[in-house]
Coordinates of C-alpha atoms in Angstrom, one line a residue:
X191 CA 49.1 0.2 7.8
X192 CA 45.5 0.4 9.4
X193 CA 42.6 0.5 7.2
X194 CA 39.3 1.7 8.5
X195 CA 37.2 -1.5 9.4
X196 CA 39.8 -1.6 12.4
X197 CA 37.9 0.7 13.9
X198 CA 34.4 0.1 12.9
X199 CA 32.3 -1.6 15.3
X200 CA 28.6 -2.7 14.6
X201 CA 25.2 -2.4 16.9
X202 CA 22.0 -4.3 16.9
X203 CA 19.1 -2.7 18.1
X204 CA 15.6 -5.0 17.4
X205 CA 12.9 -4.3 15.4
X206 CA 9.5 -5.5 17.7
X207 CA 6.4 -6.9 17.0
X208 CA 3.7 -4.7 18.3
X209 CA 1.5 -7.6 18.5
X210 CA 3.3 -10.5 19.9
X211 CA 6.0 -8.6 21.8
X212 CA 8.5 -10.4 20.0
X213 CA 11.9 -9.8 18.0
X214 CA 10.8 -9.5 14.3
X215 CA 14.5 -8.5 13.3
X216 CA 17.7 -7.1 13.9
X217 CA 19.1 -4.4 12.3
X218 CA 22.3 -4.0 12.0
X219 CA 24.1 -0.1 12.5
X220 CA 27.6 0.8 12.1
X221 CA 29.6 2.1 15.0
X222 CA 33.3 4.1 13.9
X223 CA 34.8 5.0 16.7
X224 CA 37.2 7.1 14.7
X225 CA 36.1 9.4 11.5
X226 CA 32.4 9.3 9.7
X227 CA 32.8 6.4 7.6
X228 CA 28.4 6.8 6.4
X229 CA 29.2 10.1 5.7
X230 CA 31.9 8.6 3.4
X231 CA 29.8 5.8 2.1
X232 CA 27.2 8.3 1.1
X233 CA 29.7 9.7 -1.5
X234 CA 31.7 5.9 -2.0
X235 CA 28.7 3.2 -3.7
X236 CA 31.9 0.7 -3.3
X237 CA 32.9 1.4 0.3
X238 CA 28.8 1.6 1.3
X239 CA 28.8 -2.2 -0.7
X240 CA 31.5 -2.8 1.4
X241 CA 30.0 -2.1 4.7
X242 CA 26.8 -3.7 3.9
X243 CA 28.9 -7.1 3.7
X244 CA 30.8 -6.2 7.0
X245 CA 28.0 -5.8 8.9
X246 CA 25.9 -8.9 7.8
X247 CA 29.1 -10.8 8.9
X248 CA 29.3 -9.7 12.2
X249 CA 25.8 -10.5 12.6
X250 CA 26.4 -14.0 11.7
X251 CA 29.5 -14.4 13.9
X252 CA 26.8 -14.1 16.4
X253 CA 25.1 -16.9 15.4
X254 CA 21.8 -15.9 16.2
X255 CA 18.4 -16.9 13.6
X256 CA 16.9 -13.9 13.7
X257 CA 16.0 -12.0 10.3
X258 CA 18.5 -9.4 9.3
X259 CA 18.0 -5.8 8.4
X260 CA 21.0 -4.7 6.1
X261 CA 21.4 -0.1 6.0
X262 CA 22.7 0.5 2.3
X263 CA 21.9 3.7 0.4
X264 CA 19.4 4.5 -2.1
X265 CA 22.6 5.7 -4.8
X266 CA 24.7 3.0 -4.0
X267 CA 22.1 0.7 -5.0
X268 CA 21.5 2.6 -8.0
X269 CA 25.4 2.8 -8.7
X270 CA 26.3 -0.4 -7.9
X271 CA 23.2 -2.2 -9.8
X272 CA 22.6 -4.4 -6.5
X273 CA 24.8 -6.3 -4.4
X274 CA 26.5 -9.1 -5.6
X275 CA 28.8 -9.6 -2.6
X276 CA 26.3 -9.4 0.3
X277 CA 24.7 -12.1 -1.9
X278 CA 27.8 -14.2 -1.8
X279 CA 28.6 -13.6 2.3
X280 CA 25.3 -14.3 2.3
X281 CA 25.7 -18.3 1.1
X282 CA 28.8 -18.5 2.8
X283 CA 27.8 -18.1 5.9
X284 CA 24.7 -20.6 5.4
X285 CA 21.7 -18.5 5.6
X286 CA 19.1 -17.9 3.1
X287 CA 18.7 -13.8 1.1
X288 CA 15.1 -13.9 1.9
X289 CA 16.3 -14.1 5.5
X290 CA 17.7 -10.5 4.9
X291 CA 16.1 -6.7 4.2
X292 CA 17.8 -4.7 2.7
X293 CA 17.1 -1.6 4.3
X294 CA 17.2 0.9 1.4
X295 CA 17.7 5.0 3.0
X296 CA 18.2 8.3 1.9
X297 CA 19.0 10.6 0.4
X298 CA 17.0 10.4 -2.6
X299 CA 17.4 13.2 -4.4
X300 CA 19.0 12.9 -7.8
X301 CA 19.4 9.2 -8.0
X302 CA 18.6 8.1 -11.1
X303 CA 15.3 6.0 -10.6
X304 CA 14.8 3.8 -13.4
X305 CA 18.7 2.3 -12.3
X306 CA 17.8 2.3 -8.9
X307 CA 14.4 0.3 -9.4
X308 CA 16.4 -2.6 -11.7
X309 CA 19.0 -3.1 -9.1
X310 CA 15.5 -3.4 -6.1
X311 CA 14.7 -6.2 -9.1
X312 CA 18.1 -7.7 -9.2
X313 CA 17.8 -7.9 -5.9
X314 CA 14.6 -9.6 -5.2
X315 CA 15.5 -12.1 -8.1
X316 CA 18.2 -12.7 -5.3
X317 CA 15.6 -13.6 -3.0
X318 CA 16.1 -10.6 -1.1
X319 CA 13.6 -8.5 1.0
X320 CA 13.0 -4.5 0.8
X321 CA 12.3 -2.0 2.7
X322 CA 11.8 1.9 2.5
X323 CA 13.9 3.5 5.4
X324 CA 13.2 7.1 6.8
X325 CA 9.7 7.5 5.2
X326 CA 8.0 11.1 6.4
X327 CA 11.5 12.5 7.5
X328 CA 13.7 11.5 4.3
X329 CA 13.2 12.8 0.4
X330 CA 11.4 9.7 -1.3
X331 CA 9.4 10.8 -3.3
X332 CA 5.4 9.0 -2.9
X333 CA 5.8 7.9 -6.7
X334 CA 8.9 6.0 -6.0
X335 CA 7.8 4.5 -2.9
X336 CA 4.8 2.8 -4.6
X337 CA 7.0 2.3 -7.6
X338 CA 9.3 0.3 -5.2
X339 CA 6.9 -2.1 -3.3
X340 CA 8.9 -2.5 -0.2
X341 CA 7.9 -5.6 2.0
X342 CA 8.5 -2.8 4.9
X343 CA 8.1 0.9 5.4
X344 CA 10.1 2.5 8.0
X345 CA 8.3 5.9 9.6
X346 CA 9.9 8.5 11.2
X347 CA 8.8 8.9 14.2
X348 CA 8.0 13.0 14.4
X349 CA 4.9 11.5 12.2
X350 CA 3.5 9.7 15.5
X351 CA 2.3 13.4 16.2
X352 CA 0.8 13.4 13.3
X353 CA -1.8 10.2 13.5
X354 CA -3.5 10.9 9.6
X355 CA -0.4 11.0 8.0
X356 CA 0.5 7.0 9.7
X357 CA -3.0 6.2 9.0
X358 CA -2.8 6.9 5.1
X359 CA 0.9 5.2 5.2
X360 CA -0.8 2.2 6.5
X361 CA -4.0 2.2 4.0
X362 CA -1.0 2.3 1.4
X363 CA 1.2 -0.4 2.6
X364 CA -1.7 -2.4 2.9
X365 CA -2.1 -2.2 -0.8
X366 CA 1.2 -2.5 -1.5
X367 CA 1.5 -6.0 0.8
X368 CA 3.8 -3.8 2.8
X369 CA 4.2 -3.6 7.0
X370 CA 4.5 0.0 8.5
X371 CA 7.3 0.1 11.6
X372 CA 7.7 3.2 13.6
X373 CA 11.2 4.5 14.0
X374 CA 12.5 5.8 17.4
X375 CA 9.8 5.1 19.6
X376 CA 11.8 6.3 23.2
X377 CA 8.0 6.6 25.4
X378 CA 4.9 4.5 26.2
X379 CA 3.1 6.9 24.4
X380 CA 4.6 7.0 21.5
X381 CA 4.5 3.4 21.2
X382 CA 0.5 3.4 22.3
X383 CA 0.5 6.0 19.6
X384 CA 2.4 3.9 16.9
X385 CA 0.0 0.7 17.8
X386 CA -3.4 3.1 17.3
X387 CA -2.3 4.3 14.0
X388 CA -2.2 0.9 13.1
X389 CA 1.6 -0.1 12.8
X390 CA 2.8 -3.7 13.2
X391 CA 5.7 -2.8 14.0
X392 CA 8.4 -0.8 16.0
X393 CA 11.9 0.2 17.4
X394 CA 13.7 2.6 19.5
X395 CA 15.1 3.4 22.7
X396 CA 11.8 2.1 23.9
X397 CA 12.1 -1.2 23.4
X398 CA 16.2 -2.1 23.7
X399 CA 19.0 0.5 22.8
X400 CA 21.8 -0.4 19.9
X401 CA 24.1 -2.9 21.9
X402 CA 27.3 -4.9 20.2
X403 CA 24.8 -8.1 21.8
X404 CA 22.0 -9.2 20.1
X405 CA 19.3 -8.4 22.4
X406 CA 17.8 -11.5 24.0
X407 CA 14.5 -9.6 25.7
X408 CA 13.0 -6.3 24.6
X409 CA 10.4 -4.8 26.9
X410 CA 7.0 -4.0 24.9
X411 CA 4.1 -2.3 26.8
X412 CA 0.9 -3.8 27.5
X413 CA -1.7 -3.3 25.1
X414 CA -4.0 -0.4 25.8
X415 CA -7.9 -2.0 25.5
X416 CA -9.5 -0.8 22.6
X417 CA -6.2 0.9 20.7
X418 CA -5.2 -0.4 17.2
X419 CA -6.8 -1.3 13.7
X420 CA -8.3 -4.3 14.0
X421 CA -10.0 -5.3 10.3
X422 CA -13.5 -6.1 10.2
X423 CA -12.7 -9.5 8.8
X424 CA -9.9 -10.4 11.5
X425 CA -6.6 -9.2 12.6
X426 CA -3.9 -10.3 9.3
X427 CA -1.1 -12.4 9.8
X428 CA 0.9 -10.8 8.9
X429 CA 0.7 -8.8 13.1
X430 CA 1.9 -12.1 14.5
X431 CA 4.5 -13.4 12.1
X432 CA 7.7 -14.6 14.3
X433 CA 11.0 -15.3 12.6
X434 CA 11.2 -18.9 11.4
X435 CA 14.2 -21.2 12.2
X436 CA 15.4 -22.4 9.2
X437 CA 17.7 -25.3 7.4
X438 CA 18.2 -26.4 4.0
X439 CA 15.9 -29.2 2.9
X440 CA 19.3 -31.5 3.1
X441 CA 19.9 -31.3 6.8
X442 CA 20.7 -34.3 9.3
X443 CA 19.0 -34.5 12.0
X444 CA 22.0 -33.9 14.0
X445 CA 22.3 -30.4 12.6
X446 CA 18.3 -29.6 13.8
X447 CA 19.1 -31.2 16.6
X448 CA 21.7 -29.1 17.8
X449 CA 19.9 -25.8 16.8
X450 CA 16.9 -26.8 19.0
X451 CA 19.1 -27.5 21.9
X452 CA 21.5 -24.5 21.3
X453 CA 17.9 -21.9 20.5
X454 CA 15.4 -22.7 23.6
X455 CA 12.5 -20.5 22.3
X456 CA 12.6 -22.4 18.8
X457 CA 9.5 -24.3 18.7
X458 CA 9.8 -25.8 15.2
X459 CA 11.9 -25.6 11.8
X460 CA 11.4 -25.7 8.6
X461 CA 13.5 -27.3 6.3
X462 CA 13.1 -25.4 3.1
X463 CA 14.2 -26.2 -0.6
X464 CA 17.0 -23.6 -3.0
X465 CA 14.5 -21.7 -2.8
X466 CA 13.0 -20.9 0.4
X467 CA 9.8 -22.9 0.0
X468 CA 8.9 -24.9 3.3
X469 CA 9.0 -28.6 1.9
X470 CA 8.9 -30.2 5.7
X471 CA 8.0 -29.1 9.3
X472 CA 10.0 -30.5 12.4
X473 CA 8.3 -30.1 15.5
X474 CA 10.6 -29.3 19.0
X475 CA 8.7 -31.8 21.2
X476 CA 8.1 -34.6 18.5
X477 CA 11.8 -34.5 17.0
X478 CA 13.1 -34.5 20.5
X479 CA 11.6 -37.4 21.7
X480 CA 12.0 -39.0 19.0
X481 CA 15.7 -38.7 19.4
X482 CA 16.3 -38.8 23.0
X483 CA 14.3 -42.4 23.1
X484 CA 16.6 -45.8 22.8
X485 CA 19.0 -45.7 20.3
X486 CA 17.1 -42.8 18.1
X487 CA 20.2 -40.7 18.2
X488 CA 22.2 -43.4 17.0
X489 CA 19.2 -44.3 14.0
X490 CA 18.6 -40.5 13.3
X491 CA 21.8 -38.3 13.5
X492 CA 23.7 -38.7 10.5
X493 CA 20.0 -39.4 8.4
X494 CA 17.5 -36.6 6.8
X495 CA 15.9 -35.0 9.2
X496 CA 13.2 -34.4 6.5
X497 CA 12.7 -38.2 7.4
X498 CA 11.4 -37.0 11.2
X499 CA 9.3 -34.2 10.0
X500 CA 5.5 -33.2 8.7
X501 CA 4.3 -31.5 6.0
X502 CA 4.8 -28.3 6.1
X503 CA 1.5 -25.9 6.8
X504 CA 1.3 -22.8 5.8
X505 CA -0.9 -19.7 4.8
X506 CA 0.0 -16.7 2.7
X507 CA 1.0 -13.5 4.2
X508 CA -2.6 -11.4 3.2
X509 CA -4.3 -14.7 4.9
X510 CA -6.4 -13.1 8.2
X511 CA -5.6 -15.2 11.6
X512 CA -8.8 -16.8 11.2
X513 CA -8.1 -18.2 8.1
X514 CA -4.9 -19.7 10.1
X515 CA -7.3 -21.5 12.7
X516 CA -9.0 -22.8 9.7
X517 CA -6.1 -24.4 8.8
X518 CA -4.7 -25.5 12.2
X519 CA -8.3 -27.2 12.6
X520 CA -8.5 -29.1 9.3
X521 CA -5.1 -30.5 10.5
X522 CA -4.5 -33.3 12.9
X523 CA -4.8 -33.0 16.6
X524 CA -1.5 -33.8 16.9
X525 CA -0.9 -31.1 15.3
X526 CA -2.5 -28.2 17.2
X527 CA 0.5 -26.8 18.6
X528 CA 2.7 -26.7 15.2
X529 CA 3.5 -23.8 14.0
X530 CA 2.7 -22.2 10.0
X531 CA 4.6 -21.3 7.8
X532 CA 3.9 -17.9 6.3
X533 CA 5.0 -17.7 2.4
X534 CA 4.3 -15.2 0.2
X535 CA 3.6 -14.8 -3.3
X536 CA 7.0 -16.8 -4.9
X537 CA 6.0 -19.1 -2.1
X538 CA 8.9 -19.2 0.1
X539 CA 8.6 -18.5 3.8
X540 CA 8.6 -15.5 5.6
X541 CA 8.1 -16.6 9.2
X542 CA 5.6 -18.4 11.0
X543 CA 3.1 -17.8 13.6
X544 CA 2.2 -19.6 16.3
X545 CA -1.3 -20.4 17.4
X546 CA -0.7 -19.5 21.2
X547 CA -0.4 -16.2 19.7
X548 CA -3.6 -16.1 17.6
X549 CA -5.8 -17.9 20.6
X550 CA -4.3 -14.7 23.0
X551 CA -5.2 -12.0 20.3
X552 CA -8.4 -13.3 18.7
X553 CA -9.7 -13.6 22.8
X554 CA -8.1 -9.9 23.4
X555 CA -10.2 -8.6 20.6
X556 CA -13.8 -10.6 21.2
X557 CA -13.0 -9.1 24.9
X558 CA -12.7 -6.0 24.2
X559 CA -15.5 -5.6 20.8
X560 CA -18.0 -7.3 24.3
X561 CA -16.8 -4.7 26.3
X562 CA -17.8 -2.0 23.6
X563 CA -21.3 -3.7 22.8
X564 CA -24.5 -2.2 23.9
X565 CA -25.7 -4.5 26.7
X566 CA -29.5 -3.8 24.8
X567 CA -28.9 -4.6 21.5
X568 CA -25.3 -6.1 21.2
X569 CA -24.3 -3.9 18.8
X570 CA -21.1 -1.9 19.1
X571 CA -21.0 1.6 20.5
X572 CA -20.1 4.9 18.9
X573 CA -15.8 4.1 18.8
X574 CA -16.1 1.2 16.8
X575 CA -18.3 3.0 13.9
X576 CA -16.1 6.2 14.2
X577 CA -12.7 4.3 13.8
X578 CA -14.3 3.0 11.1
X579 CA -15.0 6.2 9.6
X580 CA -11.3 7.3 10.5
X581 CA -9.9 4.6 8.8
X582 CA -12.4 5.3 5.5
X583 CA -11.5 8.6 5.3
X584 CA -7.6 7.6 5.6
X585 CA -8.4 5.2 2.5
X586 CA -9.8 8.3 0.6
X587 CA -13.4 6.2 0.4
X588 CA -16.4 7.6 0.1
X589 CA -18.9 6.9 2.7
X590 CA -22.2 7.7 4.0
X591 CA -22.5 8.3 7.8
X592 CA -26.6 8.0 8.9
X593 CA -28.3 8.7 12.4
X594 CA -31.4 6.9 12.5
X595 CA -33.5 6.7 15.7
X596 CA -37.3 6.4 17.1
X597 CA -39.9 9.2 16.9
X598 CA -40.5 10.9 19.8
X599 CA -39.1 7.9 22.1
X600 CA -39.6 9.5 25.4
X601 CA -43.8 9.6 24.7
X602 CA -43.3 6.1 23.9
X603 CA -41.3 4.7 26.9
X604 CA -44.3 7.3 28.9
X605 CA -47.2 5.5 27.8
X606 CA -46.1 1.4 26.2
X607 CA -43.7 1.2 29.0
X608 CA -40.3 0.7 29.4
X609 CA -40.2 -2.8 28.6
X610 CA -41.8 -1.9 25.4
X611 CA -39.7 0.6 24.5
X612 CA -36.5 -1.7 25.1
X613 CA -38.3 -4.3 23.2
X614 CA -38.6 -2.1 20.1
X615 CA -35.0 -1.4 20.3
X616 CA -33.7 -4.7 20.4
X617 CA -36.4 -5.1 16.9
X618 CA -34.7 -2.5 15.2
X619 CA -31.6 -3.5 16.5
X620 CA -31.9 -6.7 14.6
X621 CA -33.3 -5.9 11.7
X622 CA -30.3 -3.1 11.3
X623 CA -28.3 -6.7 11.6
X624 CA -30.3 -8.3 9.3
X625 CA -30.6 -5.2 6.7
X626 CA -26.8 -4.4 7.2
X627 CA -24.4 -6.2 4.2
X628 CA -20.4 -6.7 3.9
X629 CA -19.7 -3.3 4.0
X630 CA -22.4 -1.7 6.2
X631 CA -21.4 -1.5 9.8
X632 CA -23.8 -0.6 12.3
X633 CA -23.8 0.4 16.0
X634 CA -25.9 1.5 18.9
X635 CA -25.1 5.2 20.7
X636 CA -27.4 4.4 23.4
X637 CA -30.9 5.1 23.9
X638 CA -32.4 5.2 20.7
X639 CA -30.3 6.5 18.7
X640 CA -28.3 4.0 15.7
X641 CA -25.1 4.8 13.7
X642 CA -25.1 3.0 9.9
X643 CA -22.2 3.3 8.4
X644 CA -22.8 2.4 4.8
X645 CA -21.0 2.3 1.2
X646 CA -23.2 5.4 -0.5
X647 CA -24.7 2.4 -2.9
X648 CA -25.3 0.1 -0.5
X649 CA -27.4 2.8 1.7
X650 CA -30.3 2.3 -0.1
X651 CA -31.8 -0.9 0.9
X652 CA -31.0 -0.8 4.1
X653 CA -32.7 2.9 4.9
X654 CA -35.4 1.5 2.9
X655 CA -35.9 -1.7 5.0
X656 CA -36.1 0.6 7.7
X657 CA -38.4 2.7 7.0
X658 CA -41.0 0.9 5.2
X659 CA -41.1 -1.6 7.9
X660 CA -44.0 -1.2 10.2
X661 CA -43.3 -0.5 13.8
X662 CA -44.7 -0.7 17.0
X663 CA -44.6 -0.6 20.7
X664 CA -47.1 -2.6 22.9
X665 CA -49.3 -1.7 19.9
X666 CA -49.1 1.8 19.4
X667 CA -47.4 2.3 16.1
X668 CA -43.9 4.4 15.7
X669 CA -42.5 5.8 13.0
X670 CA -37.8 6.2 12.9
X671 CA -35.9 9.5 11.8
X672 CA -33.1 8.6 9.5
X673 CA -30.3 11.9 8.3
X674 CA -27.7 11.1 6.1
X675 CA -24.7 12.9 5.2
X676 CA -22.1 11.5 2.2
X677 CA -18.9 12.6 2.2
X678 CA -16.5 12.7 -0.4
X679 CA -13.0 12.1 -0.5
X680 CA -11.1 15.1 1.1
X681 CA -14.2 16.7 2.4
X682 CA -13.9 15.7 5.9
X683 CA -11.0 15.5 7.8
X684 CA -12.2 13.0 10.8
X685 CA -15.4 11.6 12.1
X686 CA -15.8 14.8 14.4
X687 CA -16.4 16.8 11.3
X688 CA -18.3 14.0 9.9
X689 CA -21.0 14.2 13.0
X690 CA -20.4 17.6 13.1
X691 CA -22.3 17.5 9.3
X692 CA -24.5 15.0 10.3
X693 CA -26.2 17.1 13.7
X694 CA -28.2 19.4 11.5
X695 CA -29.5 16.8 9.3
X696 CA -30.9 14.8 12.4
X697 CA -32.9 17.8 13.3
X698 CA -33.8 18.5 9.9
X699 CA -35.3 15.1 10.0
X700 CA -36.9 15.2 13.2
X701 CA -38.8 18.4 12.1
X702 CA -40.4 16.3 9.7
X703 CA -43.9 14.1 10.6
X704 CA -44.0 10.7 9.6
X705 CA -41.4 8.5 8.8
X706 CA -38.5 10.5 7.7
X707 CA -35.2 10.9 6.0
X708 CA -33.1 13.7 5.3
X709 CA -29.7 13.7 2.8
X710 CA -26.8 15.9 2.3
X711 CA -23.0 16.3 1.1
X712 CA -21.0 17.7 3.6
X713 CA -18.9 20.4 2.6
X714 CA -22.0 22.2 0.6
X715 CA -25.2 23.9 1.3
X716 CA -28.4 22.6 1.6
X717 CA -30.0 19.5 2.5
X718 CA -32.3 17.2 0.4
X719 CA -35.5 15.5 1.7
X720 CA -36.2 12.0 0.2
X721 CA -39.0 11.3 2.8
X722 CA -41.3 13.1 5.0
X723 CA -43.3 16.3 4.5
X724 CA -41.5 19.5 3.3
X725 CA -39.8 21.5 6.6
X726 CA -37.8 24.6 6.7
X727 CA -34.0 24.0 5.7
X728 CA -31.1 22.7 9.2
X729 CA -28.8 25.5 9.9
X730 CA -25.1 24.6 10.7
X731 CA -22.9 22.2 9.1
X732 CA -23.1 23.0 5.3
X733 CA -24.1 19.6 3.6
X734 CA -25.2 19.1 -0.4
X735 CA -28.7 19.4 -2.3
X736 CA -28.0 16.3 -4.1
X737 CA -29.9 15.8 -7.4
X738 CA -32.6 13.1 -6.8
X739 CA -31.9 11.2 -10.0

């Protein structure tokens, strides 16, 4: 009698790191030759649990070192209270639970949420990682998503047409400590949109279709300059994490050698304790050199590999790329090319980062930043500021966007000369940089026009330092005008709307004599004159009349 497992096959689809272009893991997909076993599994938790075990075993037979993504319905976890048979299968295959991510999929309707959360807690205690699948096209409540605190959130590709939604999800995931993955990417345009919206991972037919054999190579379109979300403090280490080659701390040198010789792309092996915490780091070249020397194999093959390793260098998952470089710089020069282990809050290894990836990405970032700098002041242009405005809008943050310029600048140039005018602009730019705090962004958008983005409470010192300073060009006194729009969460949809609210305020500020400052609120009528003589109200976008208190 034939079993339903006789006609069941599995395919593998890579999850791609959009920064490094490498494969971050493999999702295992059931491919029955007859019938709809997934529809049956949705109704039968025991069957779904068996599918998870069979999927893992299918991957284990391929002897892949890549992290694995195993699909399970939310209802299955709530009903079974966990996946003990899967944990047993992982251990029996010699893999570690934290190399396996449980991809929890919809439907969530009618699933007992408390039971689901308890099951997820049990999986985490065993070491598994958690992914929330089908977000944006499924029925997962936002409150449940935050309670699950997944390590990965998979978004449906349909959200790519709604970049604000992906930006908001990226902001939420940063709070949860999760990565964003976009599924179903089929075109280079969709890939560019995923990068621009801040997704770190993606999967779909563009990179590689599901296949019976795990993909060794994937196609990743080249990065378009200027796209992507890079925090001011530097890109997150999460964007550069590669799968780690892990072996137990008790592994012999012969086992490490077999792994390295069978996997030419592996640059090193991390030896971890029973909890997944790195205890030794084995560098590929140094290890193989020791083993290939005279009597090397005879001396070391059966001895613990730890004797040929070094103390691991680690960083937390919340570190920036610059912090990784600090770790590398603090080590010996002979270990510059060693992988750096990335660990979670429990100290368990979640992957490694390579110095080459970091240097390449940071160099590209610097080139892109340099291309966007104004050649006169070396300040970023409008794109950097408007991108940060959109991020603050997506994060639901209050902010103040200001436009600063020199009064009657054409007359200054005509009277004092272009050289004096250029020196004045450089002086204003230097003063803005000096006055800016960590949360303030300043940009030079051309001519005598500057943008200032700040938290509302941090704006006043910057404004007063600029307006109170004595300015001159070739001995001719000069004054500045400042227009500010305060934006509360939900008051503007994007940077374009914020800029349109700012335009009439700039006009109002320019109509005043002497150093001037006009302030208003997006979405409400009127404006307030904080500096300069009284003038007629500006027309155009509605801005508020805030109190002077």
